[in-house]
PDB file of C-alpha atoms (C1' of nucleotides) in Angstrom:
ATOM      1  CA  UNK D   1       0.023   0.005  -0.008  1.00  0.00           C
ATOM      2  CA  UNK D   2       1.471   3.364  -0.975  1.00  0.00           C
ATOM      3  CA  UNK D   3       0.146   6.932  -0.659  1.00  0.00           C
ATOM      4  CA  UNK D   4      -1.523   8.432  -3.684  1.00  0.00           C
ATOM      5  CA  UNK D   5       0.374  11.030  -5.766  1.00  0.00           C
ATOM      6  CA  UNK D   6      -0.452  12.947  -8.938  1.00  0.00           C
ATOM      7  CA  UNK D   7       2.368  13.045 -11.474  1.00  0.00           C
ATOM      8  CA  UNK D   8       2.158  16.256 -13.554  1.00  0.00           C
ATOM      9  CA  UNK D   9       3.925  17.439 -16.721  1.00  0.00           C
ATOM     10  CA  UNK D  10       3.654  20.674 -18.689  1.00  0.00           C
ATOM     11  CA  UNK D  11       4.716  21.463 -22.246  1.00  0.00           C
ATOM     12  CA  UNK D  12       5.328  25.150 -22.656  1.00  0.00           C
ATOM     13  CA  UNK D  13       6.514  27.822 -25.139  1.00  0.00           C
ATOM     14  CA  UNK D  14       9.733  28.368 -23.159  1.00  0.00           C
ATOM     15  CA  UNK D  15      11.539  27.957 -19.918  1.00  0.00           C
ATOM     16  CA  UNK D  16      10.250  30.805 -17.741  1.00  0.00           C
ATOM     17  CA  UNK D  17       6.742  32.239 -17.178  1.00  0.00           C
ATOM     18  CA  UNK D  18       8.500  35.377 -15.999  1.00  0.00           C
ATOM     19  CA  UNK D  19       9.899  35.777 -19.523  1.00  0.00           C
ATOM     20  CA  UNK D  20       6.389  35.356 -21.069  1.00  0.00           C
ATOM     21  CA  UNK D  21       6.390  31.649 -21.614  1.00  0.00           C
ATOM     22  CA  UNK D  22       2.967  29.926 -21.350  1.00  0.00           C
ATOM     23  CA  UNK D  23       1.806  26.335 -21.074  1.00  0.00           C
ATOM     24  CA  UNK D  24       0.617  24.633 -24.282  1.00  0.00           C
ATOM     25  CA  UNK D  25      -0.275  21.177 -22.860  1.00  0.00           C
ATOM     26  CA  UNK D  26      -0.641  19.555 -19.428  1.00  0.00           C
ATOM     27  CA  UNK D  27      -1.110  16.014 -18.239  1.00  0.00           C
ATOM     28  CA  UNK D  28      -1.645  14.624 -14.792  1.00  0.00           C
ATOM     29  CA  UNK D  29      -1.818  10.946 -13.850  1.00  0.00           C
ATOM     30  CA  UNK D  30      -2.989   9.557 -10.502  1.00  0.00           C
ATOM     31  CA  UNK D  31      -0.682   6.906  -9.049  1.00  0.00           C
ATOM     32  CA  UNK D  32      -2.144   4.708  -6.355  1.00  0.00           C
ATOM     33  CA  UNK D  33      -1.266   1.289  -5.003  1.00  0.00           C
ATOM     34  CA  UNK D  34       1.533   0.787  -7.514  1.00  0.00           C
ATOM     35  CA  UNK D  35      -0.352   1.705 -10.661  1.00  0.00           C
ATOM     36  CA  UNK D  36      -1.762   4.626 -12.693  1.00  0.00           C
ATOM     37  CA  UNK D  37      -5.481   4.702 -11.905  1.00  0.00           C
ATOM     38  CA  UNK D  38      -6.596   7.924 -13.578  1.00  0.00           C
ATOM     39  CA  UNK D  39      -5.452  10.375 -16.243  1.00  0.00           C
ATOM     40  CA  UNK D  40      -6.075  13.983 -17.304  1.00  0.00           C
ATOM     41  CA  UNK D  41      -4.549  15.527 -20.484  1.00  0.00           C
ATOM     42  CA  UNK D  42      -5.326  18.573 -22.602  1.00  0.00           C
ATOM     43  CA  UNK D  43      -3.757  20.924 -24.987  1.00  0.00           C
ATOM     44  CA  UNK D  44      -4.471  24.538 -24.095  1.00  0.00           C
ATOM     45  CA  UNK D  45      -4.728  27.841 -25.944  1.00  0.00           C
ATOM     46  CA  UNK D  46      -2.997  30.573 -24.056  1.00  0.00           C
ATOM     47  CA  UNK D  47      -3.170  32.970 -27.017  1.00  0.00           C
ATOM     48  CA  UNK D  48       0.609  33.052 -27.566  1.00  0.00           C
ATOM     49  CA  UNK D  49       2.746  31.932 -30.488  1.00  0.00           C
ATOM     50  CA  UNK D  50       4.809  28.722 -30.160  1.00  0.00           C
ATOM     51  CA  UNK D  51       8.381  29.253 -31.384  1.00  0.00           C
ATOM     52  CA  UNK D  52       9.517  26.969 -34.249  1.00  0.00           C
ATOM     53  CA  UNK D  53      12.140  25.304 -32.002  1.00  0.00           C
ATOM     54  CA  UNK D  54       9.452  24.313 -29.496  1.00  0.00           C
ATOM     55  CA  UNK D  55       7.116  23.112 -32.283  1.00  0.00           C
ATOM     56  CA  UNK D  56       9.901  20.861 -33.492  1.00  0.00           C
ATOM     57  CA  UNK D  57      10.755  19.659 -29.999  1.00  0.00           C
ATOM     58  CA  UNK D  58       7.251  18.753 -28.875  1.00  0.00           C
ATOM     59  CA  UNK D  59       5.331  18.248 -32.110  1.00  0.00           C
ATOM     60  CA  UNK D  60       2.712  20.714 -30.661  1.00  0.00           C
ATOM     61  CA  UNK D  61       1.905  23.175 -33.391  1.00  0.00           C
ATOM     62  CA  UNK D  62       0.307  26.574 -33.389  1.00  0.00           C
ATOM     63  CA  UNK D  63      -2.615  25.106 -35.326  1.00  0.00           C
ATOM     64  CA  UNK D  64      -3.156  22.381 -32.702  1.00  0.00           C
ATOM     65  CA  UNK D  65      -3.233  24.895 -29.912  1.00  0.00           C
ATOM     66  CA  UNK D  66      -5.526  27.283 -31.752  1.00  0.00           C
ATOM     67  CA  UNK D  67      -8.176  24.598 -31.785  1.00  0.00           C
ATOM     68  CA  UNK D  68      -7.715  23.751 -28.079  1.00  0.00           C
ATOM     69  CA  UNK D  69      -9.741  24.896 -25.061  1.00  0.00           C
ATOM     70  CA  UNK D  70      -8.560  28.117 -23.394  1.00  0.00           C
ATOM     71  CA  UNK D  71      -5.788  27.928 -20.792  1.00  0.00           C
ATOM     72  CA  UNK D  72      -8.287  29.118 -18.173  1.00  0.00           C
ATOM     73  CA  UNK D  73     -10.703  26.324 -18.930  1.00  0.00           C
ATOM     74  CA  UNK D  74      -7.993  23.684 -18.867  1.00  0.00           C
ATOM     75  CA  UNK D  75      -6.335  24.976 -15.708  1.00  0.00           C
ATOM     76  CA  UNK D  76      -9.696  25.018 -13.830  1.00  0.00           C
ATOM     77  CA  UNK D  77     -10.261  21.348 -14.897  1.00  0.00           C
ATOM     78  CA  UNK D  78      -6.662  20.513 -13.826  1.00  0.00           C
ATOM     79  CA  UNK D  79      -7.070  22.174 -10.448  1.00  0.00           C
ATOM     80  CA  UNK D  80     -10.271  20.135  -9.835  1.00  0.00           C
ATOM     81  CA  UNK D  81      -8.465  16.981 -10.936  1.00  0.00           C
ATOM     82  CA  UNK D  82      -5.447  17.320  -8.686  1.00  0.00           C
ATOM     83  CA  UNK D  83      -7.180  18.808  -5.632  1.00  0.00           C
ATOM     84  CA  UNK D  84      -4.711  18.786  -2.813  1.00  0.00           C
ATOM     85  CA  UNK D  85      -3.094  15.434  -3.603  1.00  0.00           C
ATOM     86  CA  UNK D  86       0.714  15.589  -3.332  1.00  0.00           C
ATOM     87  CA  UNK D  87       2.281  16.137  -6.738  1.00  0.00           C
ATOM     88  CA  UNK D  88       5.386  14.685  -8.419  1.00  0.00           C
ATOM     89  CA  UNK D  89       7.204  16.070 -11.484  1.00  0.00           C
ATOM     90  CA  UNK D  90      10.502  15.502 -13.205  1.00  0.00           C
ATOM     91  CA  UNK D  91      12.523  18.629 -12.407  1.00  0.00           C
ATOM     92  CA  UNK D  92       9.695  19.854 -10.179  1.00  0.00           C
ATOM     93  CA  UNK D  93      11.063  23.400 -10.037  1.00  0.00           C
ATOM     94  CA  UNK D  94      10.122  23.823 -13.681  1.00  0.00           C
ATOM     95  CA  UNK D  95       6.561  22.429 -13.504  1.00  0.00           C
ATOM     96  CA  UNK D  96       5.908  24.156 -10.200  1.00  0.00           C
ATOM     97  CA  UNK D  97       6.514  27.649 -11.564  1.00  0.00           C
ATOM     98  CA  UNK D  98       4.218  27.055 -14.605  1.00  0.00           C
ATOM     99  CA  UNK D  99       1.540  25.496 -12.427  1.00  0.00           C
ATOM    100  CA  UNK D 100       1.652  28.443 -10.036  1.00  0.00           C
ATOM    101  CA  UNK D 101       1.739  31.037 -12.872  1.00  0.00           C
ATOM    102  CA  UNK D 102      -1.159  29.475 -14.842  1.00  0.00           C
ATOM    103  CA  UNK D 103      -3.319  28.927 -11.663  1.00  0.00           C
ATOM    104  CA  UNK D 104      -2.623  32.446 -10.501  1.00  0.00           C
ATOM    105  CA  UNK D 105      -4.101  33.695 -13.716  1.00  0.00           C
ATOM    106  CA  UNK D 106      -7.429  32.111 -12.873  1.00  0.00           C
ATOM    107  CA  UNK D 107      -7.278  32.953  -9.140  1.00  0.00           C
ATOM    108  CA  UNK D 108      -6.782  29.310  -8.019  1.00  0.00           C
ATOM    109  CA  UNK D 109      -3.799  29.142  -5.706  1.00  0.00           C
ATOM    110  CA  UNK D 110      -1.974  25.843  -5.657  1.00  0.00           C
ATOM    111  CA  UNK D 111      -1.520  24.315  -2.188  1.00  0.00           C
ATOM    112  CA  UNK D 112      -0.335  20.776  -2.868  1.00  0.00           C
ATOM    113  CA  UNK D 113       3.256  19.842  -2.094  1.00  0.00           C
ATOM    114  CA  UNK D 114       5.445  18.800  -5.067  1.00  0.00           C
ATOM    115  CA  UNK D 115       8.162  16.158  -4.912  1.00  0.00           C
ATOM    116  CA  UNK D 116      10.864  15.927  -7.677  1.00  0.00           C
ATOM    117  CA  UNK D 117      11.567  12.611  -9.473  1.00  0.00           C
ATOM    118  CA  UNK D 118      14.841  14.016 -10.827  1.00  0.00           C
ATOM    119  CA  UNK D 119      16.223  14.905  -7.370  1.00  0.00           C
ATOM    120  CA  UNK D 120      15.093  11.459  -6.174  1.00  0.00           C
ATOM    121  CA  UNK D 121      16.709   9.717  -9.213  1.00  0.00           C
ATOM    122  CA  UNK D 122      20.012  11.492  -8.459  1.00  0.00           C
ATOM    123  CA  UNK D 123      20.032   9.776  -5.078  1.00  0.00           C
ATOM    124  CA  UNK D 124      18.592   6.380  -6.083  1.00  0.00           C
ATOM    125  CA  UNK D 125      20.361   6.049  -9.505  1.00  0.00           C
ATOM    126  CA  UNK D 126      23.632   7.961  -8.944  1.00  0.00           C
ATOM    127  CA  UNK D 127      25.340   5.802 -11.622  1.00  0.00           C
ATOM    128  CA  UNK D 128      22.865   6.585 -14.445  1.00  0.00           C
ATOM    129  CA  UNK D 129      24.554   8.187 -17.473  1.00  0.00           C
ATOM    130  CA  UNK D 130      22.542  11.332 -16.769  1.00  0.00           C
ATOM    131  CA  UNK D 131      19.205  12.207 -15.077  1.00  0.00           C
ATOM    132  CA  UNK D 132      17.179  13.280 -18.068  1.00  0.00           C
ATOM    133  CA  UNK D 133      13.777  11.596 -18.078  1.00  0.00           C
ATOM    134  CA  UNK D 134      14.433   9.575 -21.288  1.00  0.00           C
ATOM    135  CA  UNK D 135      17.797   8.247 -19.957  1.00  0.00           C
ATOM    136  CA  UNK D 136      16.264   7.261 -16.636  1.00  0.00           C
ATOM    137  CA  UNK D 137      13.331   5.514 -18.297  1.00  0.00           C
ATOM    138  CA  UNK D 138      15.785   3.361 -20.197  1.00  0.00           C
ATOM    139  CA  UNK D 139      18.155   2.931 -17.204  1.00  0.00           C
ATOM    140  CA  UNK D 140      15.341   1.799 -14.891  1.00  0.00           C
ATOM    141  CA  UNK D 141      13.651  -0.277 -17.638  1.00  0.00           C
ATOM    142  CA  UNK D 142      10.373   1.683 -17.455  1.00  0.00           C
ATOM    143  CA  UNK D 143       7.879   1.065 -20.235  1.00  0.00           C
ATOM    144  CA  UNK D 144       7.926   3.804 -22.911  1.00  0.00           C
ATOM    145  CA  UNK D 145       4.288   4.833 -23.365  1.00  0.00           C
ATOM    146  CA  UNK D 146       4.590   7.377 -26.186  1.00  0.00           C
ATOM    147  CA  UNK D 147       6.622  10.174 -27.695  1.00  0.00           C
ATOM    148  CA  UNK D 148       8.871  12.209 -25.247  1.00  0.00           C
ATOM    149  CA  UNK D 149       7.981  15.895 -24.904  1.00  0.00           C
ATOM    150  CA  UNK D 150       4.256  15.211 -24.982  1.00  0.00           C
ATOM    151  CA  UNK D 151       2.638  15.779 -21.633  1.00  0.00           C
ATOM    152  CA  UNK D 152       0.748  12.511 -21.150  1.00  0.00           C
ATOM    153  CA  UNK D 153       3.579  10.213 -22.251  1.00  0.00           C
ATOM    154  CA  UNK D 154       6.083  12.147 -20.096  1.00  0.00           C
ATOM    155  CA  UNK D 155       3.728  12.047 -17.063  1.00  0.00           C
ATOM    156  CA  UNK D 156       3.121   8.311 -17.516  1.00  0.00           C
ATOM    157  CA  UNK D 157       6.830   7.608 -17.858  1.00  0.00           C
ATOM    158  CA  UNK D 158       7.593   9.761 -14.845  1.00  0.00           C
ATOM    159  CA  UNK D 159       4.982   7.803 -12.929  1.00  0.00           C
ATOM    160  CA  UNK D 160       6.659   4.556 -14.055  1.00  0.00           C
ATOM    161  CA  UNK D 161      10.039   5.858 -12.904  1.00  0.00           C
ATOM    162  CA  UNK D 162       8.508   6.937  -9.601  1.00  0.00           C
ATOM    163  CA  UNK D 163       7.127   3.416  -9.012  1.00  0.00           C
ATOM    164  CA  UNK D 164      10.481   1.844  -9.906  1.00  0.00           C
ATOM    165  CA  UNK D 165      12.332   4.085  -7.435  1.00  0.00           C
ATOM    166  CA  UNK D 166       9.943   3.288  -4.652  1.00  0.00           C
ATOM    167  CA  UNK D 167      10.292  -0.395  -5.440  1.00  0.00           C
ATOM    168  CA  UNK D 168      14.134  -0.129  -5.447  1.00  0.00           C
ATOM    169  CA  UNK D 169      14.064   1.543  -2.043  1.00  0.00           C
ATOM    170  CA  UNK D 170      11.806  -1.187  -0.646  1.00  0.00           C
ATOM    171  CA  UNK D 171      14.022  -3.931  -2.036  1.00  0.00           C
ATOM    172  CA  UNK D 172      17.344  -2.379  -1.185  1.00  0.00           C
ATOM    173  CA  UNK D 173      16.486  -1.451   2.388  1.00  0.00           C
ATOM    174  CA  UNK D 174      13.918  -4.167   3.030  1.00  0.00           C
ATOM    175  CA  UNK D 175      11.185  -1.608   3.765  1.00  0.00           C
ATOM    176  CA  UNK D 176       7.522  -2.704   3.950  1.00  0.00           C
ATOM    177  CA  UNK D 177       6.521   0.608   2.445  1.00  0.00           C
ATOM    178  CA  UNK D 178       8.104   3.950   1.439  1.00  0.00           C
ATOM    179  CA  UNK D 179       6.018   6.832   2.896  1.00  0.00           C
ATOM    180  CA  UNK D 180       6.074  10.268   1.282  1.00  0.00           C
ATOM    181  CA  UNK D 181       7.626  11.688   4.485  1.00  0.00           C
ATOM    182  CA  UNK D 182      10.693   9.476   3.909  1.00  0.00           C
ATOM    183  CA  UNK D 183      10.816  10.391   0.158  1.00  0.00           C
ATOM    184  CA  UNK D 184      10.681  14.085   1.122  1.00  0.00           C
ATOM    185  CA  UNK D 185      13.559  13.635   3.503  1.00  0.00           C
ATOM    186  CA  UNK D 186      15.603  11.690   0.884  1.00  0.00           C
ATOM    187  CA  UNK D 187      15.161  14.340  -1.800  1.00  0.00           C
ATOM    188  CA  UNK D 188      16.104  17.084   0.635  1.00  0.00           C
ATOM    189  CA  UNK D 189      19.219  15.296   1.904  1.00  0.00           C
ATOM    190  CA  UNK D 190      22.640  15.500   0.188  1.00  0.00           C
ATOM    191  CA  UNK D 191      23.001  13.151  -2.799  1.00  0.00           C
ATOM    192  CA  UNK D 192      25.231  10.794  -0.763  1.00  0.00           C
ATOM    193  CA  UNK D 193      22.814  10.776   2.152  1.00  0.00           C
ATOM    194  CA  UNK D 194      20.381   8.100   1.052  1.00  0.00           C
ATOM    195  CA  UNK D 195      21.381   5.383   3.475  1.00  0.00           C
ATOM    196  CA  UNK D 196      21.566   7.778   6.372  1.00  0.00           C
ATOM    197  CA  UNK D 197      17.984   8.974   5.650  1.00  0.00           C
ATOM    198  CA  UNK D 198      16.639   5.478   5.670  1.00  0.00           C
ATOM    199  CA  UNK D 199      18.497   4.539   8.831  1.00  0.00           C
ATOM    200  CA  UNK D 200      17.129   7.682  10.592  1.00  0.00           C
ATOM    201  CA  UNK D 201      13.683   6.688   9.375  1.00  0.00           C
ATOM    202  CA  UNK D 202      14.141   3.190  10.813  1.00  0.00           C
ATOM    203  CA  UNK D 203      15.187   4.599  14.143  1.00  0.00           C
ATOM    204  CA  UNK D 204      12.145   6.944  14.282  1.00  0.00           C
ATOM    205  CA  UNK D 205       9.866   3.974  13.510  1.00  0.00           C
ATOM    206  CA  UNK D 206      11.485   1.853  16.253  1.00  0.00           C
ATOM    207  CA  UNK D 207      10.930   4.588  18.864  1.00  0.00           C
ATOM    208  CA  UNK D 208       7.194   4.700  18.066  1.00  0.00           C
TER     209      UNK D 208
ATOM    210  C1'  DT T   1      19.799  25.190 -33.432  1.00  0.00           C
ATOM    211  C1'  DG T   2      19.701  26.680 -29.186  1.00  0.00           C
ATOM    212  C1'  DC T   3      19.700  30.869 -26.535  1.00  0.00           C
ATOM    213  C1'  DC T   4      16.373  32.806 -22.817  1.00  0.00           C
ATOM    214  C1'  DA T   5      15.589  31.194 -16.154  1.00  0.00           C
ATOM    215  C1'  DG T   6      16.528  29.332 -11.914  1.00  0.00           C
ATOM    216  C1'  DG T   7      17.264  25.761  -8.491  1.00  0.00           C
ATOM    217  C1'  DC T   8      20.145  21.872  -7.605  1.00  0.00           C
ATOM    218  C1'  DC T   9      24.593  19.779  -7.243  1.00  0.00           C
ATOM    219  C1'  DC T  10      29.561  19.023  -7.562  1.00  0.00           C
ATOM    220  C1'  DT T  11      34.158  20.611  -6.816  1.00  0.00           C
ATOM    221  C1'  DC T  12      39.892  22.582  -8.872  1.00  0.00           C
ATOM    222  C1'  DT T  13      34.099  24.904  -2.900  1.00  0.00           C
ATOM    223  C1'  DT T  14      31.821  27.486   0.914  1.00  0.00           C
ATOM    224  C1'  DT T  15      33.709  35.337   0.297  1.00  0.00           C
ATOM    225  C1'  DA T  16      32.424  30.749  -6.445  1.00  0.00           C
ATOM    226  C1'  DG T  17      31.843  28.889 -10.785  1.00  0.00           C
ATOM    227  C1'  DG T  18      29.916  25.987 -13.942  1.00  0.00           C
ATOM    228  C1'  DG T  19      27.168  21.863 -15.551  1.00  0.00           C
ATOM    229  C1'  DC T  20      22.640  19.705 -15.344  1.00  0.00           C
ATOM    230  C1'  DC T  21      17.610  19.612 -16.129  1.00  0.00           C
ATOM    231  C1'  DT T  22      13.019  21.292 -17.602  1.00  0.00           C
ATOM    232  C1'  DT T  23      10.503  23.695 -22.633  1.00  0.00           C
TER     233       DT T  23
END
DNA sequence: TGCCAGGCCCTCTTTAGGGCCTT
């Protein structure tokens, strides 16, 4: 039994909302008891032009977005979908700033916590060639569910990676479960502090 | 094609610099 999380992924027109970048697509998948149990995905029309480089990167064209629901409509649906469930994203700092910026535009502050699968992977797979999502998916033998740089496929593969990392922690340290509180401590500790985090967690459990 | 930002992380470090990662 593991706590439910929502894995989220944004495709955007650039790297920073403060520089005018907007979301073009979002996906969120609910992960519960070791599997994806629900999905949300939508392109969104924020009324901005997608640069050619981003069109080539994601395959999301200006024409596709023109025919999509407005960003406000999609973000309201997304906010209802995720509620206050803890979130996970690959390089969460990136998705967090777009989630906050887009929700702020519709007056829906985001309260859920967000864990980072990339920070977690740096601690659990320190020997991976690098910690890009695509590399980690291959390294951890996660099923590839679609094209990279599309929101639903990236969210699903991040969810798969998340489940593999939890499984590896359980097997390596003989843990009956891996609570989010422990994962939060692991991702906040130094990269070489994984074992120390787990041992501290064991001691805290033994005292209870 | 890859710059734009910014937080994380390592090291030839901590009074800093540069690579990684996301689009």
